[in-house]
Amino acid sequence: MTDRNKHLEDIDRKIIWHPFTQMKEYIEEKPLIIERGEGSYLIDINGKKYLDGVASLWVTTHGHRRLEIDEAIIAQVKKISHSTLLGISNVPAVELAEKLSKILPAGLEKVFYSDNGSTAVEISLKISFQYWKQKYPSLPPRTKFVCLNNGYHGDTLGAVSVGGIDLFHELYRPLIFQSYKAPSPYCYRCELGLSYPDCGIACADELEKIISADRENIAALILEPMVQGAGGMIVFPQGYLKKAREICTKNKILMITDEVAVGFGRTGKMFACEHENVAPDIMAMSKSITGGYLPLAVTATTPEIFSAFLGGYAEFKTFFHGHTYTGNPLACAAAIASLDIFEREKLIEKLQPKIDLFKSLLERFKKLQYAGDVRQLGMIAGIELVSDKKTKEPFPLEMKMGYRVIDIAREKGAILRPLGNVIVLMPPLSISESELAQLLDITFNSIKEVTE
Ligand SMILES: *Cc1c(COP(=O)(O)O)cnc(C)c1O
């Protein structure tokens, strides 16, 4: 190993505190340090290539070093790299807003920029609260939100307040506001002990009960449409999302959909809510919006909500929220270039045969002795490992089955990241058919080696 590489590894272990990482274990192992990327591959400092099996945490869309995006960023650097959006504007922010307005679900005509998924969610929550307060000033403020068990909306405290993953969120309960939690539409482990479709989507009826019991105090329902990501790539039963929309409309509360993970083609549609023709009142987007190049987020909403924030300066109806790097021109330029690729390549349409291939390649995982559930929507899959398929008994988390699988996969040339006992596959949309087959082979063999 070269001196430089050894130095990088030493310093990484010595100074960097990695997110969602037990550092006591991390510093005892040899770190993996990425230096370059190329299409579906990541390349480490020693020159070893790995398939990027989780799109660098669910963001990479058209592959690494995609020429058009590289060039768009470079061209923008030569004009300006940052200028504020507070009270003034910039060219890429305007052009991206126009592009988004043409693809967003019906009614979403206003875009508020920020720079990561958690902030897009914070903004959604604050807009909801302030909307009701300013629209109906004589009524008591609506301070409640409804969210789902297994939901994940980010790590800042507002986002944690509407989070439903105890492992990440329970610890912070003393710091956060209380939300109503509705059952997760998680058919494999139905909280109501029912099975789809005979259940008639009873979890949606539970959601309705919770909402209708306190609707005057509830600002909004927030959920991840179609797939609960960090909760374990839990794919909704058909009809749930539509019912959730109907419940919100009927009970006159807002619906926030968090498309941070599922937006921009991941599920095989541009936005996941298109699967059920649902249009939310507020939609949060981030991760793939720049094709996975730069941090950027958007919270989109309706003219109706926007109008509640209009007034004379001294009425103080302004939305008092804004991040320093809001609407950053480089990030917006990357997002424009990414959306151009979607358009020019008719990407969503062309993706469909790849999704069919993905689905068929996942079939054989169902026969694995310890694969309890294999879930997939579009280019997202979750393989839930269990210690007993009949009883669905999970492997104890201490066994770190997910991590053991990804360690083997890494040796075999693929980078994955598990969610507890769920092995996640979310390759870049641009992955070739042969790379996809290879990724699934590596994953299959890694699971087999660990469990058998
Ligand atoms: C990743 C994620 C977030 C948080 O985004 P960050 O950019 O990590 O803050 C929010 N919601 C969902 C659904 C996500 O998957």
Tab-separated table of C-alpha atoms and ligand atoms in Angstrom:
chain	number	residue	atom	x	y	z
A	1	MET	CA	0.000	0.000	0.000
A	2	THR	CA	1.264	3.450	-0.827
A	3	ASP	CA	2.077	5.951	1.903
A	4	ARG	CA	-0.740	8.151	0.721
A	5	ASN	CA	-3.325	5.405	1.044
A	6	LYS	CA	-2.126	4.412	4.480
A	7	HIS	CA	-2.255	8.044	5.551
A	8	LEU	CA	-5.819	8.420	4.249
A	9	GLU	CA	-6.927	5.324	6.142
A	10	ASP	CA	-5.245	6.425	9.358
A	11	ILE	CA	-6.709	9.898	9.241
A	12	ASP	CA	-10.169	8.593	8.330
A	13	ARG	CA	-10.169	6.371	11.410
A	14	LYS	CA	-8.647	9.007	13.597
A	15	ILE	CA	-10.778	12.028	12.763
A	16	ILE	CA	-13.999	11.278	10.875
A	17	TRP	CA	-17.116	10.436	12.868
A	18	HIS	CA	-19.217	8.517	10.329
A	19	PRO	CA	-23.034	8.786	10.279
A	20	PHE	CA	-25.185	5.824	11.333
A	21	THR	CA	-21.951	3.984	12.125
A	22	GLN	CA	-20.767	2.367	15.358
A	23	MET	CA	-17.347	3.977	15.451
A	24	LYS	CA	-15.884	1.541	17.967
A	25	GLU	CA	-16.247	-1.179	15.357
A	26	TYR	CA	-15.431	1.046	12.412
A	27	ILE	CA	-11.982	2.000	13.656
A	28	GLU	CA	-11.075	-1.636	14.165
A	29	GLU	CA	-11.649	-2.465	10.531
A	30	LYS	CA	-9.921	-1.443	7.338
A	31	PRO	CA	-11.849	1.517	5.940
A	32	LEU	CA	-13.105	1.533	2.398
A	33	ILE	CA	-12.244	4.864	0.814
A	34	ILE	CA	-13.722	5.707	-2.572
A	35	GLU	CA	-11.717	7.803	-4.942
A	36	ARG	CA	-13.539	7.678	-8.254
A	37	GLY	CA	-16.734	6.597	-9.929
A	38	GLU	CA	-17.525	5.356	-13.404
A	39	GLY	CA	-21.054	4.499	-14.532
A	40	SER	CA	-22.390	1.846	-12.146
A	41	TYR	CA	-19.033	1.426	-10.431
A	42	LEU	CA	-17.255	2.920	-7.445
A	43	ILE	CA	-13.466	2.684	-7.387
A	44	ASP	CA	-11.492	2.751	-4.143
A	45	ILE	CA	-8.049	4.232	-3.447
A	46	ASN	CA	-6.445	0.886	-4.288
A	47	GLY	CA	-8.116	0.778	-7.688
A	48	LYS	CA	-10.611	-1.948	-6.774
A	49	LYS	CA	-13.986	-1.631	-8.552
A	50	TYR	CA	-17.347	-2.249	-6.945
A	51	LEU	CA	-20.869	-2.203	-8.332
A	52	ASP	CA	-22.813	0.578	-6.641
A	53	GLY	CA	-25.729	-1.555	-5.441
A	54	VAL	CA	-27.517	1.187	-3.497
A	55	ALA	CA	-26.883	4.140	-5.832
A	56	SER	CA	-24.601	5.757	-3.229
A	57	LEU	CA	-27.427	5.823	-0.716
A	58	TRP	CA	-30.355	6.047	-3.131
A	59	VAL	CA	-29.221	9.045	-5.134
A	60	THR	CA	-27.170	8.129	-8.225
A	61	THR	CA	-29.510	8.074	-11.191
A	62	HIS	CA	-27.645	8.162	-14.500
A	63	GLY	CA	-24.404	6.677	-13.190
A	64	HIS	CA	-21.230	8.292	-11.903
A	65	ARG	CA	-19.304	10.687	-14.162
A	66	ARG	CA	-22.248	11.181	-16.458
A	67	LEU	CA	-20.835	13.523	-19.066
A	68	GLU	CA	-23.858	15.818	-19.468
A	69	ILE	CA	-24.123	16.456	-15.723
A	70	ASP	CA	-20.367	16.897	-15.300
A	71	GLU	CA	-20.400	19.468	-18.084
A	72	ALA	CA	-23.476	21.303	-16.801
A	73	ILE	CA	-21.810	21.789	-13.419
A	74	ILE	CA	-18.528	22.901	-14.972
A	75	ALA	CA	-20.348	25.382	-17.230
A	76	GLN	CA	-22.198	26.771	-14.211
A	77	VAL	CA	-18.985	27.058	-12.161
A	78	LYS	CA	-17.705	29.349	-14.888
A	79	LYS	CA	-20.706	31.638	-14.365
A	80	ILE	CA	-21.293	31.563	-10.602
A	81	SER	CA	-21.230	28.893	-7.910
A	82	HIS	CA	-23.410	30.490	-5.295
A	83	SER	CA	-25.716	33.422	-4.845
A	84	THR	CA	-28.548	33.668	-2.331
A	85	LEU	CA	-32.242	33.086	-2.999
A	86	LEU	CA	-33.290	35.282	-0.075
A	87	GLY	CA	-35.032	38.136	-1.829
A	88	ILE	CA	-33.139	37.721	-5.129
A	89	SER	CA	-32.957	34.912	-7.662
A	90	ASN	CA	-30.599	33.025	-9.955
A	91	VAL	CA	-30.902	31.587	-13.455
A	92	PRO	CA	-30.630	27.808	-12.777
A	93	ALA	CA	-33.109	28.059	-9.866
A	94	VAL	CA	-35.660	29.690	-12.171
A	95	GLU	CA	-35.088	27.251	-15.024
A	96	LEU	CA	-35.336	24.244	-12.730
A	97	ALA	CA	-38.552	25.549	-11.173
A	98	GLU	CA	-40.093	25.770	-14.637
A	99	LYS	CA	-38.998	22.229	-15.491
A	100	LEU	CA	-40.348	20.859	-12.235
A	101	SER	CA	-43.676	22.614	-12.688
A	102	LYS	CA	-44.167	20.607	-15.889
A	103	ILE	CA	-43.674	17.205	-14.238
A	104	LEU	CA	-45.041	17.621	-10.705
A	105	PRO	CA	-48.406	16.066	-9.809
A	106	ALA	CA	-51.440	18.192	-10.639
A	107	GLY	CA	-51.896	21.265	-8.469
A	108	LEU	CA	-48.315	21.525	-7.212
A	109	GLU	CA	-47.299	24.828	-8.738
A	110	LYS	CA	-45.042	26.440	-6.149
A	111	VAL	CA	-41.547	25.254	-5.279
A	112	PHE	CA	-39.552	26.096	-2.166
A	113	TYR	CA	-35.878	25.154	-2.341
A	114	SER	CA	-33.641	23.783	0.363
A	115	ASP	CA	-30.695	21.416	0.455
A	116	ASN	CA	-31.511	17.998	1.895
A	117	GLY	CA	-34.387	15.641	2.546
A	118	SER	CA	-34.760	16.413	6.229
A	119	THR	CA	-35.094	20.124	5.589
A	120	ALA	CA	-37.612	19.495	2.785
A	121	VAL	CA	-39.667	17.675	5.440
A	122	GLU	CA	-39.181	20.347	8.126
A	123	ILE	CA	-40.415	22.884	5.600
A	124	SER	CA	-43.455	20.724	4.789
A	125	LEU	CA	-44.369	20.518	8.468
A	126	LYS	CA	-43.880	24.214	9.142
A	127	ILE	CA	-45.812	25.246	6.027
A	128	SER	CA	-48.726	22.978	7.075
A	129	PHE	CA	-48.854	24.414	10.573
A	130	GLN	CA	-48.578	28.017	9.417
A	131	TYR	CA	-51.105	27.520	6.611
A	132	TRP	CA	-53.878	26.576	9.036
A	133	LYS	CA	-52.952	29.315	11.459
A	134	GLN	CA	-53.041	32.035	8.803
A	135	LYS	CA	-55.983	30.665	6.880
A	136	TYR	CA	-58.198	30.404	9.981
A	137	PRO	CA	-56.729	32.866	12.506
A	138	SER	CA	-59.669	32.588	14.881
A	139	LEU	CA	-59.368	28.800	15.302
A	140	PRO	CA	-56.932	27.108	17.698
A	141	PRO	CA	-53.616	26.256	15.989
A	142	ARG	CA	-53.327	22.784	14.512
A	143	THR	CA	-50.339	21.265	16.283
A	144	LYS	CA	-50.765	17.583	15.484
A	145	PHE	CA	-49.366	15.467	12.669
A	146	VAL	CA	-50.206	11.926	11.692
A	147	CYS	CA	-47.477	9.633	10.459
A	148	LEU	CA	-46.958	5.917	9.933
A	149	ASN	CA	-45.123	3.275	11.895
A	150	ASN	CA	-41.884	2.406	10.055
A	151	GLY	CA	-41.931	5.832	8.428
A	152	TYR	CA	-38.720	7.776	7.996
A	153	HIS	CA	-38.461	11.444	7.115
A	154	GLY	CA	-34.950	12.427	8.127
A	155	ASP	CA	-32.837	13.021	11.210
A	156	THR	CA	-33.515	16.590	12.274
A	157	LEU	CA	-35.828	16.940	15.261
A	158	GLY	CA	-39.008	17.890	13.384
A	159	ALA	CA	-38.469	15.007	10.973
A	160	VAL	CA	-37.755	12.660	13.894
A	161	SER	CA	-41.054	13.794	15.472
A	162	VAL	CA	-42.889	12.220	12.549
A	163	GLY	CA	-40.560	9.216	12.355
A	164	GLY	CA	-41.743	5.715	13.121
A	165	ILE	CA	-38.560	3.657	13.412
A	166	ASP	CA	-37.975	3.033	17.107
A	167	LEU	CA	-34.332	2.052	16.669
A	168	PHE	CA	-33.487	5.515	15.308
A	169	HIS	CA	-36.185	7.622	16.903
A	170	GLU	CA	-37.102	6.354	20.376
A	171	LEU	CA	-34.020	7.776	22.067
A	172	TYR	CA	-34.961	11.320	21.075
A	173	ARG	CA	-38.596	11.170	22.254
A	174	PRO	CA	-37.973	13.523	25.187
A	175	LEU	CA	-36.857	16.203	22.730
A	176	ILE	CA	-39.603	16.049	20.137
A	177	PHE	CA	-43.308	16.792	19.616
A	178	GLN	CA	-45.816	13.954	19.798
A	179	SER	CA	-47.464	12.690	16.628
A	180	TYR	CA	-50.206	10.187	15.964
A	181	LYS	CA	-48.832	6.940	14.570
A	182	ALA	CA	-50.966	4.855	12.227
A	183	PRO	CA	-50.198	1.233	11.310
A	184	SER	CA	-47.597	0.613	8.656
A	185	PRO	CA	-49.071	-0.886	5.462
A	186	TYR	CA	-46.563	-3.710	5.859
A	187	CYS	CA	-48.330	-6.805	4.574
A	188	TYR	CA	-45.585	-9.275	5.490
A	189	ARG	CA	-45.880	-8.279	9.145
A	190	CYS	CA	-49.422	-6.911	9.258
A	191	GLU	CA	-49.955	-5.087	12.546
A	192	LEU	CA	-53.610	-6.101	12.424
A	193	GLY	CA	-52.808	-9.749	11.769
A	194	LEU	CA	-54.672	-9.736	8.457
A	195	SER	CA	-53.732	-10.626	4.925
A	196	TYR	CA	-54.084	-8.745	1.678
A	197	PRO	CA	-56.395	-8.517	-0.270
A	198	ASP	CA	-58.972	-10.082	2.081
A	199	CYS	CA	-58.192	-7.385	4.657
A	200	GLY	CA	-59.790	-4.736	2.434
A	201	ILE	CA	-56.797	-2.575	3.423
A	202	ALA	CA	-57.959	-2.375	7.021
A	203	CYS	CA	-54.801	-0.430	7.962
A	204	ALA	CA	-56.276	2.501	6.023
A	205	ASP	CA	-59.432	2.236	8.145
A	206	GLU	CA	-57.236	2.508	11.238
A	207	LEU	CA	-55.642	5.599	9.726
A	208	GLU	CA	-59.073	7.077	9.201
A	209	LYS	CA	-60.075	6.395	12.808
A	210	ILE	CA	-57.019	8.213	14.105
A	211	ILE	CA	-57.550	11.184	11.828
A	212	SER	CA	-61.289	11.563	12.270
A	213	ALA	CA	-60.963	11.415	16.069
A	214	ASP	CA	-58.989	14.672	16.192
A	215	ARG	CA	-59.227	16.234	12.751
A	216	GLU	CA	-59.615	19.830	13.984
A	217	ASN	CA	-56.200	19.650	15.632
A	218	ILE	CA	-54.361	17.809	12.869
A	219	ALA	CA	-52.390	19.846	10.346
A	220	ALA	CA	-51.378	17.019	8.025
A	221	LEU	CA	-50.705	13.384	7.351
A	222	ILE	CA	-47.141	12.699	6.254
A	223	LEU	CA	-46.069	9.494	4.559
A	224	GLU	CA	-43.618	8.068	2.061
A	225	PRO	CA	-45.749	7.170	-0.974
A	226	MET	CA	-45.697	3.508	-2.164
A	227	VAL	CA	-42.467	2.462	-0.431
A	228	GLN	CA	-41.359	3.053	3.154
A	229	GLY	CA	-37.637	3.299	2.498
A	230	ALA	CA	-35.527	3.292	5.657
A	231	GLY	CA	-38.248	1.240	7.379
A	232	GLY	CA	-37.125	-1.681	5.214
A	233	MET	CA	-38.264	-1.036	1.630
A	234	ILE	CA	-41.827	-1.823	2.611
A	235	VAL	CA	-44.005	-1.765	-0.502
A	236	PHE	CA	-47.600	-0.608	0.029
A	237	PRO	CA	-50.494	-2.836	-0.963
A	238	GLN	CA	-52.292	-1.519	-4.012
A	239	GLY	CA	-54.990	0.972	-3.059
A	240	TYR	CA	-53.540	2.182	0.255
A	241	LEU	CA	-52.142	5.463	-1.012
A	242	LYS	CA	-55.345	6.363	-2.822
A	243	LYS	CA	-57.356	5.640	0.314
A	244	ALA	CA	-54.996	7.779	2.384
A	245	ARG	CA	-55.582	10.673	-0.037
A	246	GLU	CA	-59.357	10.224	0.206
A	247	ILE	CA	-59.190	10.175	4.005
A	248	CYS	CA	-57.221	13.438	4.084
A	249	THR	CA	-59.647	15.127	1.685
A	250	LYS	CA	-62.707	13.901	3.546
A	251	ASN	CA	-61.368	14.988	6.938
A	252	LYS	CA	-60.005	18.259	5.574
A	253	ILE	CA	-56.403	17.828	6.609
A	254	LEU	CA	-53.370	18.273	4.382
A	255	MET	CA	-51.483	15.395	2.816
A	256	ILE	CA	-47.689	15.583	2.683
A	257	THR	CA	-45.945	12.984	0.559
A	258	ASP	CA	-42.255	12.488	1.150
A	259	GLU	CA	-40.810	11.511	-2.235
A	260	VAL	CA	-37.237	12.049	-1.044
A	261	ALA	CA	-36.295	8.397	-1.645
A	262	VAL	CA	-38.855	7.324	-4.242
A	263	GLY	CA	-38.983	10.379	-6.502
A	264	PHE	CA	-37.293	10.803	-9.882
A	265	GLY	CA	-37.886	7.439	-11.451
A	266	ARG	CA	-36.906	5.027	-8.676
A	267	THR	CA	-40.266	3.256	-8.602
A	268	GLY	CA	-40.639	3.182	-12.382
A	269	LYS	CA	-42.709	6.374	-12.517
A	270	MET	CA	-41.313	9.881	-12.253
A	271	PHE	CA	-43.011	10.217	-8.848
A	272	ALA	CA	-44.313	7.342	-6.744
A	273	CYS	CA	-47.715	8.953	-6.165
A	274	GLU	CA	-48.393	8.547	-9.902
A	275	HIS	CA	-48.869	4.813	-9.259
A	276	GLU	CA	-52.250	5.651	-7.738
A	277	ASN	CA	-52.947	8.976	-9.420
A	278	VAL	CA	-52.591	10.797	-6.155
A	279	ALA	CA	-51.701	14.453	-5.860
A	280	PRO	CA	-50.650	15.599	-2.386
A	281	ASP	CA	-50.996	19.124	-0.987
A	282	ILE	CA	-47.295	19.269	-0.212
A	283	MET	CA	-44.492	17.135	-1.631
A	284	ALA	CA	-40.899	16.826	-0.407
A	285	MET	CA	-38.138	15.824	-2.828
A	286	SER	CA	-34.385	15.512	-2.586
A	287	LYS	CA	-31.957	12.562	-2.969
A	288	SER	CA	-32.129	11.851	-6.745
A	289	ILE	CA	-33.163	15.321	-7.818
A	290	THR	CA	-29.637	16.195	-8.990
A	291	GLY	CA	-29.026	12.726	-10.402
A	292	GLY	CA	-27.057	12.105	-7.215
A	293	TYR	CA	-24.470	14.836	-7.760
A	294	LEU	CA	-25.113	17.611	-5.282
A	295	PRO	CA	-27.339	18.296	-2.277
A	296	LEU	CA	-30.616	19.945	-3.241
A	297	ALA	CA	-34.210	19.661	-2.087
A	298	VAL	CA	-37.592	20.989	-3.057
A	299	THR	CA	-40.832	21.278	-1.153
A	300	ALA	CA	-43.648	21.787	-3.659
A	301	THR	CA	-47.120	22.989	-2.813
A	302	THR	CA	-50.381	24.365	-4.159
A	303	PRO	CA	-51.393	27.970	-4.895
A	304	GLU	CA	-54.098	27.553	-2.222
A	305	ILE	CA	-51.496	26.932	0.500
A	306	PHE	CA	-49.116	29.535	-0.908
A	307	SER	CA	-51.849	32.190	-0.867
A	308	ALA	CA	-52.266	31.884	2.916
A	309	PHE	CA	-48.766	33.336	3.254
A	310	LEU	CA	-49.511	36.518	1.291
A	311	GLY	CA	-50.105	39.845	2.980
A	312	GLY	CA	-48.564	43.207	3.724
A	313	TYR	CA	-45.055	43.011	5.173
A	314	ALA	CA	-46.276	44.115	8.595
A	315	GLU	CA	-48.859	41.298	8.764
A	316	PHE	CA	-45.888	38.929	9.197
A	317	LYS	CA	-47.434	36.100	7.188
A	318	THR	CA	-44.079	35.511	5.520
A	319	PHE	CA	-42.672	31.995	5.637
A	320	PHE	CA	-39.766	32.722	7.941
A	321	HIS	CA	-37.563	29.872	6.837
A	322	GLY	CA	-34.571	29.580	4.528
A	323	HIS	CA	-31.270	27.789	4.382
A	324	THR	CA	-28.063	29.496	3.366
A	325	TYR	CA	-27.503	27.299	0.309
A	326	THR	CA	-31.159	27.376	-0.774
A	327	GLY	CA	-31.453	27.126	-4.561
A	328	ASN	CA	-27.699	26.787	-5.056
A	329	PRO	CA	-26.954	27.381	-8.772
A	330	LEU	CA	-24.542	24.438	-9.147
A	331	ALA	CA	-27.027	22.009	-7.623
A	332	CYS	CA	-29.861	23.413	-9.738
A	333	ALA	CA	-27.712	23.126	-12.876
A	334	ALA	CA	-27.065	19.459	-12.061
A	335	ALA	CA	-30.800	18.881	-11.528
A	336	ILE	CA	-31.651	20.504	-14.868
A	337	ALA	CA	-29.095	18.299	-16.640
A	338	SER	CA	-30.528	15.231	-14.916
A	339	LEU	CA	-34.103	16.066	-15.909
A	340	ASP	CA	-32.908	16.729	-19.469
A	341	ILE	CA	-31.578	13.163	-19.602
A	342	PHE	CA	-34.956	11.832	-18.419
A	343	GLU	CA	-36.615	13.741	-21.232
A	344	ARG	CA	-34.144	13.143	-24.026
A	345	GLU	CA	-33.794	9.422	-23.366
A	346	LYS	CA	-37.467	8.840	-22.592
A	347	LEU	CA	-35.924	7.252	-19.534
A	348	ILE	CA	-39.076	6.254	-17.671
A	349	GLU	CA	-40.410	4.438	-20.719
A	350	LYS	CA	-37.076	2.771	-21.480
A	351	LEU	CA	-36.710	1.686	-17.868
A	352	GLN	CA	-39.694	-0.662	-17.954
A	353	PRO	CA	-37.941	-3.720	-19.507
A	354	LYS	CA	-35.109	-3.293	-16.978
A	355	ILE	CA	-37.645	-3.332	-14.164
A	356	ASP	CA	-39.119	-6.556	-15.587
A	357	LEU	CA	-35.649	-8.073	-15.665
A	358	PHE	CA	-34.991	-6.937	-12.082
A	359	LYS	CA	-38.251	-8.532	-11.008
A	360	SER	CA	-37.463	-11.819	-12.703
A	361	LEU	CA	-33.914	-11.868	-11.310
A	362	LEU	CA	-35.363	-11.458	-7.826
A	363	GLU	CA	-37.534	-14.567	-8.199
A	364	ARG	CA	-34.840	-16.987	-7.154
A	365	PHE	CA	-34.252	-15.099	-3.889
A	366	LYS	CA	-37.707	-16.244	-2.768
A	367	LYS	CA	-36.431	-19.807	-2.649
A	368	LEU	CA	-33.580	-18.975	-0.285
A	369	GLN	CA	-34.113	-20.707	3.024
A	370	TYR	CA	-33.750	-17.531	5.059
A	371	ALA	CA	-35.394	-14.989	2.766
A	372	GLY	CA	-38.758	-14.357	4.396
A	373	ASP	CA	-40.002	-11.663	2.066
A	374	VAL	CA	-38.761	-10.304	-1.251
A	375	ARG	CA	-40.326	-6.930	-2.044
A	376	GLN	CA	-39.873	-4.828	-5.138
A	377	LEU	CA	-41.269	-1.777	-6.856
A	378	GLY	CA	-39.529	-0.336	-9.880
A	379	MET	CA	-35.759	-0.350	-9.290
A	380	ILE	CA	-36.126	-0.728	-5.511
A	381	ALA	CA	-35.951	-4.076	-3.739
A	382	GLY	CA	-35.813	-5.276	-0.146
A	383	ILE	CA	-34.935	-8.840	0.805
A	384	GLU	CA	-35.956	-9.483	4.398
A	385	LEU	CA	-33.903	-12.186	6.071
A	386	VAL	CA	-35.562	-14.225	8.817
A	387	SER	CA	-34.286	-17.011	11.044
A	388	ASP	CA	-37.421	-19.065	10.382
A	389	LYS	CA	-39.539	-18.637	7.280
A	390	LYS	CA	-42.624	-20.292	8.793
A	391	THR	CA	-42.812	-18.230	11.970
A	392	LYS	CA	-41.197	-15.143	10.330
A	393	GLU	CA	-38.951	-14.957	13.395
A	394	PRO	CA	-36.431	-12.187	12.680
A	395	PHE	CA	-32.727	-12.716	13.182
A	396	PRO	CA	-31.752	-10.910	16.392
A	397	LEU	CA	-30.236	-7.535	15.425
A	398	GLU	CA	-27.116	-8.428	17.455
A	399	MET	CA	-26.356	-11.073	14.833
A	400	LYS	CA	-25.847	-8.267	12.315
A	401	MET	CA	-26.984	-10.480	9.458
A	402	GLY	CA	-27.379	-7.528	7.118
A	403	TYR	CA	-23.859	-6.296	7.777
A	404	ARG	CA	-22.439	-9.784	7.394
A	405	VAL	CA	-24.042	-10.074	3.978
A	406	ILE	CA	-22.713	-6.733	2.783
A	407	ASP	CA	-19.207	-7.545	4.020
A	408	ILE	CA	-19.135	-10.629	1.806
A	409	ALA	CA	-20.692	-8.696	-1.080
A	410	ARG	CA	-17.921	-6.136	-0.752
A	411	GLU	CA	-15.301	-8.853	-1.152
A	412	LYS	CA	-17.160	-10.045	-4.229
A	413	GLY	CA	-17.243	-6.551	-5.740
A	414	ALA	CA	-20.511	-4.851	-4.800
A	415	ILE	CA	-21.285	-2.143	-2.294
A	416	LEU	CA	-24.558	-2.560	-0.432
A	417	ARG	CA	-26.006	-1.073	2.732
A	418	PRO	CA	-28.590	-3.031	4.729
A	419	LEU	CA	-31.504	-1.838	6.832
A	420	GLY	CA	-31.349	-4.183	9.815
A	421	ASN	CA	-32.204	-7.606	8.420
A	422	VAL	CA	-33.303	-6.216	5.072
A	423	ILE	CA	-30.841	-6.338	2.195
A	424	VAL	CA	-31.525	-3.336	-0.006
A	425	LEU	CA	-30.961	-3.189	-3.724
A	426	MET	CA	-31.367	0.181	-5.398
A	427	PRO	CA	-28.905	0.448	-8.282
A	428	PRO	CA	-28.541	3.540	-10.465
A	429	LEU	CA	-31.353	3.592	-13.049
A	430	SER	CA	-28.645	3.533	-15.720
A	431	ILE	CA	-27.250	0.135	-14.654
A	432	SER	CA	-26.836	-2.159	-17.654
A	433	GLU	CA	-28.665	-5.471	-17.830
A	434	SER	CA	-25.462	-7.466	-17.424
A	435	GLU	CA	-24.328	-5.344	-14.456
A	436	LEU	CA	-27.757	-5.831	-12.905
A	437	ALA	CA	-27.490	-9.594	-13.316
A	438	GLN	CA	-24.023	-9.484	-11.775
A	439	LEU	CA	-25.237	-7.388	-8.833
A	440	LEU	CA	-28.005	-9.879	-8.127
A	441	ASP	CA	-25.609	-12.813	-8.416
A	442	ILE	CA	-23.251	-11.265	-5.886
A	443	THR	CA	-26.132	-10.495	-3.538
A	444	PHE	CA	-27.613	-13.975	-3.867
A	445	ASN	CA	-24.303	-15.710	-3.218
A	446	SER	CA	-23.483	-13.415	-0.315
A	447	ILE	CA	-26.794	-14.153	1.402
A	448	LYS	CA	-26.282	-17.871	0.799
A	449	GLU	CA	-22.775	-17.835	2.223
A	450	VAL	CA	-23.796	-16.010	5.378
A	451	THR	CA	-26.970	-17.899	6.124
A	452	GLU	CA	-26.055	-21.469	5.144
B	1	LIG	C1	-33.224	10.052	3.090
B	1	LIG	C2	-34.612	10.448	3.416
B	1	LIG	C3	-34.884	11.648	4.079
B	1	LIG	C4	-33.796	12.535	4.632
B	1	LIG	O1	-33.007	13.065	3.637
B	1	LIG	P1	-31.546	13.652	4.036
B	1	LIG	O2	-31.086	14.274	2.779
B	1	LIG	O3	-30.740	12.472	4.452
B	1	LIG	O4	-31.756	14.608	5.132
B	1	LIG	C5	-36.197	12.022	4.241
B	1	LIG	N1	-37.194	11.244	3.818
B	1	LIG	C6	-36.979	10.078	3.194
B	1	LIG	C7	-38.125	9.276	2.708
B	1	LIG	C8	-35.683	9.626	2.988
B	1	LIG	O5	-35.459	8.445	2.421
